[in-house]
Amino acid sequence: MKLNMDINPLVSVIILTNPFRPAQLTIDCLKSLEKQDYSNFEVIIVDNASPEEEIKKLEIFLKNFKLNNLLIKNSKNWGYAEGNNIGMRKSKGDLICILNNDTECDSNLISECVKVLISKRIYGICCPKIVYYDHPNLIWYGGGKISPFLLLTAIHKGIRRKSNESKYNILKETDYACGTSIFIKREVINKIGLLDKTFFMYYEETDWNYRAKKKKYKVIYVPSTKVYHKIPIHNPLDDFQYFVHCRNRFLFALKNFSLIQIVFFLLTQLFWTLIELFTNFYGRNLNRLKVLSLGIRKGLKLGFRIRKKQLNHVR
């Protein structure tokens, strides 16, 4: 459905490059944006210190890129959180869309998400259905669940389920919108702030969603449009990713959960950590044990430090 472009809000699309991936991913993502049925948007590409030859490829493409765009070149890799913050600080839109560079999207992505967000004042954040690029009939994100009883605290719903299942084709409120493709109103950002750069990557968007919900905004899952994520169906984390994931789930919980939720979270993590310790020890994966231990210790240290600051601020 096309909207009346005269009354549509300006949307700022932020695309952050991954310095460890080729520029062609970003170029293909930008090409899919050229097909949007919504015209009132700007594109801000934030390069997170990619190799010079990859930046040149991107710059050559942008010379003939049809859309209003800005390329920001960072001198170092700021991670997902601060990298996107840099783009948002330069943005002008009433709505912000953060879109992973390893994605392509339906032509109605922006129009559908805009239509949902402007339909109710209480709608602050939304996210489309996200499927695997190589297996577009399978869901990667069909809504999100946050709970202190979960191992990962925040999980995607519908992962690897059929995209045409009716339960994943209903517009509905969800616990969090996935950072792979997230739309947020500027008025929400003005109240809750930008992404927390402490996270670097992983859980920063979960934290963002949680802060918005505390301000009584709703997070909406929009299945009427899709983003195609170029990620393998089985995508094990490397040691650095595993460390950050472990650290940040503790950081997220200690920063955001109530006291009783933190108690349940720590008990749940103790149970799952014992299983992980046994599994890795039995499999003689001793390096993974070190990474797990370091991630938990760093997460507890950071989390309790932030919690203490929050309590002091309240006093």
Short mmCIF file of C-alpha atoms in Angstrom, two decimals:
data_model
loop_
_atom_site.label_atom_id
_atom_site.label_comp_id
_atom_site.label_asym_id
_atom_site.label_seq_id
_atom_site.Cartn_x
_atom_site.Cartn_y
_atom_site.Cartn_z
CA MET A 1 0.00 0.00 0.00
CA LYS A 2 1.39 3.40 -0.98
CA LEU A 3 0.86 6.27 1.41
CA ASN A 4 0.27 9.92 0.61
CA MET A 5 3.86 11.14 0.31
CA ASP A 6 2.90 14.74 1.10
CA ILE A 7 2.04 13.88 4.70
CA ASN A 8 4.56 11.11 5.33
CA PRO A 9 7.28 11.70 7.92
CA LEU A 10 10.93 11.78 6.96
CA VAL A 11 12.63 8.47 7.74
CA SER A 12 16.36 8.25 8.38
CA VAL A 13 17.76 4.84 7.43
CA ILE A 14 21.04 4.08 9.22
CA ILE A 15 23.24 1.37 7.70
CA LEU A 16 26.37 0.41 9.62
CA THR A 17 29.11 -1.45 7.78
CA ASN A 18 30.87 -4.45 9.22
CA PRO A 19 34.64 -3.93 8.74
CA PHE A 20 35.15 -7.70 8.54
CA ARG A 21 32.69 -8.19 5.68
CA PRO A 22 32.93 -7.10 2.01
CA ALA A 23 31.48 -3.80 0.79
CA GLN A 24 29.28 -5.69 -1.68
CA LEU A 25 26.95 -6.61 1.20
CA THR A 26 26.30 -2.93 1.88
CA ILE A 27 25.94 -2.19 -1.83
CA ASP A 28 23.31 -4.92 -2.26
CA CYS A 29 21.45 -3.61 0.78
CA LEU A 30 21.46 -0.09 -0.71
CA LYS A 31 20.20 -1.43 -4.05
CA SER A 32 17.18 -2.95 -2.30
CA LEU A 33 16.42 0.45 -0.75
CA GLU A 34 16.26 1.98 -4.24
CA LYS A 35 13.16 -0.16 -4.85
CA GLN A 36 11.17 1.22 -1.89
CA ASP A 37 7.61 2.41 -2.57
CA TYR A 38 8.17 5.17 0.01
CA SER A 39 10.15 8.19 -1.13
CA ASN A 40 10.57 10.48 1.88
CA PHE A 41 13.70 9.00 3.41
CA GLU A 42 17.41 9.63 3.69
CA VAL A 43 20.18 7.04 3.91
CA ILE A 44 23.12 7.43 6.28
CA ILE A 45 25.92 4.91 5.82
CA VAL A 46 28.32 4.67 8.75
CA ASP A 47 31.57 2.91 7.94
CA ASN A 48 33.14 1.30 11.00
CA ALA A 49 36.77 1.52 9.84
CA SER A 50 36.61 -0.90 6.91
CA PRO A 51 39.76 -1.61 4.86
CA GLU A 52 40.51 1.21 2.41
CA GLU A 53 39.83 -0.92 -0.68
CA GLU A 54 36.33 -1.76 0.61
CA ILE A 55 35.57 1.91 1.32
CA LYS A 56 36.63 2.80 -2.23
CA LYS A 57 34.21 0.22 -3.66
CA LEU A 58 31.41 1.76 -1.61
CA GLU A 59 32.33 5.31 -2.63
CA ILE A 60 32.34 4.34 -6.33
CA PHE A 61 28.84 2.87 -5.96
CA LEU A 62 27.54 5.94 -4.10
CA LYS A 63 28.53 8.25 -6.98
CA ASN A 64 25.58 6.88 -8.95
CA PHE A 65 23.31 6.03 -6.01
CA LYS A 66 19.86 7.50 -6.62
CA LEU A 67 18.88 8.21 -3.02
CA ASN A 68 19.72 11.12 -0.72
CA ASN A 69 22.68 9.81 1.26
CA LEU A 70 25.54 10.61 3.60
CA LEU A 71 28.67 8.50 4.15
CA ILE A 72 30.36 8.80 7.54
CA LYS A 73 33.82 7.25 7.84
CA ASN A 74 34.84 6.30 11.37
CA SER A 75 38.52 6.07 12.21
CA LYS A 76 37.93 2.99 14.38
CA ASN A 77 35.37 0.24 14.90
CA TRP A 78 32.90 1.63 17.44
CA GLY A 79 30.75 -1.50 17.47
CA TYR A 80 27.05 -1.75 16.69
CA ALA A 81 25.76 0.54 19.45
CA GLU A 82 27.98 3.61 19.12
CA GLY A 83 28.39 3.12 15.37
CA ASN A 84 24.64 3.50 14.91
CA ASN A 85 24.55 6.33 17.46
CA ILE A 86 26.99 8.27 15.27
CA GLY A 87 24.59 7.90 12.36
CA MET A 88 21.54 8.85 14.43
CA ARG A 89 23.23 12.04 15.65
CA LYS A 90 23.51 13.13 12.00
CA SER A 91 19.97 12.09 11.09
CA LYS A 92 17.05 14.45 10.45
CA GLY A 93 14.10 12.07 10.33
CA ASP A 94 11.06 11.92 12.59
CA LEU A 95 11.46 8.15 12.39
CA ILE A 96 14.74 6.23 12.49
CA CYS A 97 15.35 2.88 10.84
CA ILE A 98 18.47 0.90 11.73
CA LEU A 99 19.10 -1.69 9.04
CA ASN A 100 21.89 -4.28 9.03
CA ASN A 101 24.13 -4.07 5.98
CA ASP A 102 23.90 -7.86 5.48
CA THR A 103 20.22 -7.64 4.58
CA GLU A 104 17.92 -6.92 1.66
CA CYS A 105 14.32 -5.88 2.08
CA ASP A 106 10.85 -5.92 0.54
CA SER A 107 9.89 -2.83 -1.42
CA ASN A 108 7.21 -1.99 1.16
CA LEU A 109 9.48 -2.19 4.22
CA ILE A 110 9.50 1.51 5.01
CA SER A 111 5.89 2.23 4.02
CA GLU A 112 4.48 -0.64 6.12
CA CYS A 113 6.53 0.20 9.20
CA VAL A 114 5.73 3.91 8.90
CA LYS A 115 2.02 3.09 8.56
CA VAL A 116 2.12 1.08 11.79
CA LEU A 117 4.19 3.55 13.82
CA ILE A 118 2.11 6.61 12.95
CA SER A 119 -1.20 4.79 13.51
CA LYS A 120 -1.04 5.13 17.32
CA ARG A 121 0.88 7.50 19.57
CA ILE A 122 1.66 4.66 21.98
CA TYR A 123 3.48 2.70 19.24
CA GLY A 124 7.12 3.65 19.72
CA ILE A 125 9.13 0.89 18.04
CA CYS A 126 8.41 -1.71 15.38
CA CYS A 127 10.19 -4.45 13.51
CA PRO A 128 9.34 -6.44 10.35
CA LYS A 129 9.39 -10.19 9.98
CA ILE A 130 12.98 -11.29 9.30
CA VAL A 131 13.73 -14.42 7.28
CA TYR A 132 16.87 -16.19 6.12
CA TYR A 133 18.09 -14.80 2.80
CA ASP A 134 19.03 -18.25 1.50
CA HIS A 135 15.87 -19.83 2.94
CA PRO A 136 13.19 -17.12 2.63
CA ASN A 137 10.46 -19.55 3.66
CA LEU A 138 12.05 -19.87 7.12
CA ILE A 139 11.76 -17.29 9.90
CA TRP A 140 14.78 -15.85 11.70
CA TYR A 141 12.76 -13.34 13.76
CA GLY A 142 9.01 -13.56 14.28
CA GLY A 143 8.77 -11.50 17.46
CA GLY A 144 10.85 -11.47 20.64
CA LYS A 145 10.61 -12.83 24.18
CA ILE A 146 12.40 -11.46 27.26
CA SER A 147 12.41 -13.48 30.49
CA PRO A 148 14.76 -13.98 33.47
CA PHE A 149 14.04 -17.71 33.15
CA LEU A 150 15.61 -18.02 29.68
CA LEU A 151 19.24 -18.99 29.16
CA LEU A 152 19.81 -16.13 26.71
CA THR A 153 17.31 -13.82 28.52
CA ALA A 154 16.05 -12.56 25.14
CA ILE A 155 15.20 -14.90 22.26
CA HIS A 156 13.65 -14.68 18.80
CA LYS A 157 10.25 -16.28 18.36
CA GLY A 158 9.58 -18.55 15.40
CA ILE A 159 13.21 -19.19 14.52
CA ARG A 160 13.44 -21.70 11.63
CA ARG A 161 9.64 -22.04 11.51
CA LYS A 162 7.72 -21.73 8.24
CA SER A 163 7.16 -18.11 7.28
CA ASN A 164 3.56 -18.78 6.24
CA GLU A 165 2.47 -20.10 9.66
CA SER A 166 -0.55 -18.07 10.70
CA LYS A 167 0.70 -17.28 14.23
CA TYR A 168 3.67 -15.41 12.74
CA ASN A 169 1.54 -13.37 10.35
CA ILE A 170 -0.38 -11.33 12.91
CA LEU A 171 0.44 -7.72 13.76
CA LYS A 172 0.99 -7.74 17.53
CA GLU A 173 2.89 -6.35 20.47
CA THR A 174 6.15 -8.08 21.27
CA ASP A 175 8.85 -7.85 23.95
CA TYR A 176 11.57 -6.46 21.70
CA ALA A 177 12.30 -5.49 18.12
CA CYS A 178 15.41 -7.01 16.58
CA GLY A 179 18.30 -4.66 15.82
CA THR A 180 18.74 -6.20 12.37
CA SER A 181 15.86 -3.96 11.24
CA ILE A 182 14.32 -1.69 13.85
CA PHE A 183 12.14 1.41 13.42
CA ILE A 184 11.83 3.92 16.26
CA LYS A 185 10.22 7.33 16.66
CA ARG A 186 12.53 10.24 17.39
CA GLU A 187 10.26 11.29 20.25
CA VAL A 188 11.07 7.95 21.90
CA ILE A 189 14.81 8.52 21.49
CA ASN A 190 14.41 12.00 22.98
CA LYS A 191 12.96 10.37 26.11
CA ILE A 192 15.15 7.28 26.50
CA GLY A 193 18.39 8.29 24.80
CA LEU A 194 20.49 6.54 22.18
CA LEU A 195 21.82 2.98 22.28
CA ASP A 196 23.99 2.22 25.32
CA LYS A 197 27.54 1.97 23.95
CA THR A 198 28.61 -0.10 26.98
CA PHE A 199 27.14 -3.14 25.23
CA PHE A 200 29.26 -2.63 22.06
CA MET A 201 27.19 -5.32 20.30
CA TYR A 202 24.45 -7.78 21.36
CA TYR A 203 21.61 -6.85 23.74
CA GLU A 204 21.98 -3.12 23.08
CA GLU A 205 18.73 -3.06 21.11
CA THR A 206 17.07 -5.27 23.74
CA ASP A 207 18.08 -2.71 26.36
CA TRP A 208 16.74 0.08 24.09
CA ASN A 209 13.39 -1.69 23.72
CA TYR A 210 13.19 -2.32 27.45
CA ARG A 211 13.79 1.36 28.22
CA ALA A 212 11.07 2.36 25.74
CA LYS A 213 8.58 -0.03 27.32
CA LYS A 214 9.35 1.45 30.75
CA LYS A 215 8.20 4.77 29.27
CA LYS A 216 4.91 3.06 28.31
CA TYR A 217 5.62 2.77 24.58
CA LYS A 218 4.63 -0.41 22.78
CA VAL A 219 6.91 -2.49 20.56
CA ILE A 220 5.11 -3.91 17.52
CA TYR A 221 5.91 -6.88 15.28
CA VAL A 222 4.98 -6.14 11.64
CA PRO A 223 4.68 -9.34 9.54
CA SER A 224 3.29 -7.61 6.43
CA THR A 225 6.81 -6.85 5.21
CA LYS A 226 10.05 -8.80 5.35
CA VAL A 227 13.79 -8.33 5.65
CA TYR A 228 16.09 -11.04 4.28
CA HIS A 229 19.06 -11.66 6.55
CA LYS A 230 22.25 -13.11 5.05
CA ILE A 231 23.06 -15.36 7.95
CA PRO A 232 23.58 -19.16 7.98
CA ILE A 233 20.82 -21.29 9.50
CA HIS A 234 23.40 -22.74 11.88
CA ASN A 235 25.62 -19.86 12.94
CA PRO A 236 27.83 -20.75 15.95
CA LEU A 237 29.47 -17.86 17.79
CA ASP A 238 33.23 -17.45 17.71
CA ASP A 239 35.05 -16.90 21.02
CA PHE A 240 34.77 -13.10 20.95
CA GLN A 241 31.06 -13.20 20.08
CA TYR A 242 30.50 -15.83 22.78
CA PHE A 243 32.30 -13.65 25.35
CA VAL A 244 30.28 -10.53 24.48
CA HIS A 245 27.03 -12.51 24.47
CA CYS A 246 27.76 -13.95 27.94
CA ARG A 247 28.85 -10.59 29.33
CA ASN A 248 25.93 -8.63 27.91
CA ARG A 249 23.13 -10.90 29.05
CA PHE A 250 24.34 -10.34 32.63
CA LEU A 251 24.79 -6.63 31.98
CA PHE A 252 21.29 -6.33 30.50
CA ALA A 253 19.62 -8.20 33.36
CA LEU A 254 21.40 -6.35 36.17
CA LYS A 255 20.75 -3.00 34.50
CA ASN A 256 17.05 -3.52 33.76
CA PHE A 257 15.41 -6.26 35.84
CA SER A 258 13.71 -5.76 39.19
CA LEU A 259 15.35 -7.25 42.29
CA ILE A 260 13.13 -10.34 42.28
CA GLN A 261 13.72 -10.81 38.54
CA ILE A 262 17.48 -10.59 39.12
CA VAL A 263 17.24 -13.34 41.75
CA PHE A 264 15.41 -15.62 39.29
CA PHE A 265 17.83 -14.64 36.52
CA LEU A 266 20.90 -15.53 38.60
CA LEU A 267 19.39 -18.87 39.64
CA THR A 268 18.55 -19.64 36.01
CA GLN A 269 22.05 -18.67 34.88
CA LEU A 270 23.62 -20.82 37.60
CA PHE A 271 21.69 -23.83 36.32
CA TRP A 272 22.55 -23.23 32.66
CA THR A 273 26.16 -22.30 33.43
CA LEU A 274 26.68 -25.62 35.20
CA ILE A 275 25.35 -27.39 32.10
CA GLU A 276 27.65 -25.35 29.84
CA LEU A 277 30.62 -26.00 32.11
CA PHE A 278 29.97 -29.73 32.06
CA THR A 279 29.38 -29.79 28.29
CA ASN A 280 32.56 -27.86 27.49
CA PHE A 281 34.66 -29.76 30.03
CA TYR A 282 33.40 -33.12 28.78
CA GLY A 283 34.09 -31.99 25.22
CA ARG A 284 37.57 -30.81 26.30
CA ASN A 285 36.80 -27.31 25.06
CA LEU A 286 38.83 -25.66 27.81
CA ASN A 287 39.25 -22.36 25.96
CA ARG A 288 35.47 -22.01 25.79
CA LEU A 289 35.36 -22.46 29.56
CA LYS A 290 37.78 -19.55 29.98
CA VAL A 291 35.70 -17.38 27.66
CA LEU A 292 32.49 -18.28 29.52
CA SER A 293 34.07 -17.51 32.89
CA LEU A 294 35.49 -14.18 31.69
CA GLY A 295 32.17 -13.15 30.13
CA ILE A 296 30.22 -13.86 33.31
CA ARG A 297 32.74 -12.06 35.54
CA LYS A 298 32.85 -8.99 33.29
CA GLY A 299 29.06 -8.94 32.99
CA LEU A 300 28.57 -9.12 36.75
CA LYS A 301 31.15 -6.40 37.36
CA LEU A 302 29.70 -4.02 34.76
CA GLY A 303 26.11 -4.81 35.70
CA PHE A 304 26.53 -4.23 39.43
CA ARG A 305 28.48 -1.02 38.76
CA ILE A 306 25.62 0.35 36.64
CA ARG A 307 23.03 -0.87 39.16
CA LYS A 308 24.88 0.98 41.93
CA LYS A 309 24.88 4.20 39.88
CA GLN A 310 21.14 3.82 39.30
CA LEU A 311 20.48 3.42 43.03
CA ASN A 312 22.67 6.42 43.88
CA HIS A 313 20.83 8.50 41.28
CA VAL A 314 17.45 7.59 42.82
CA ARG A 315 18.69 8.64 46.25
#
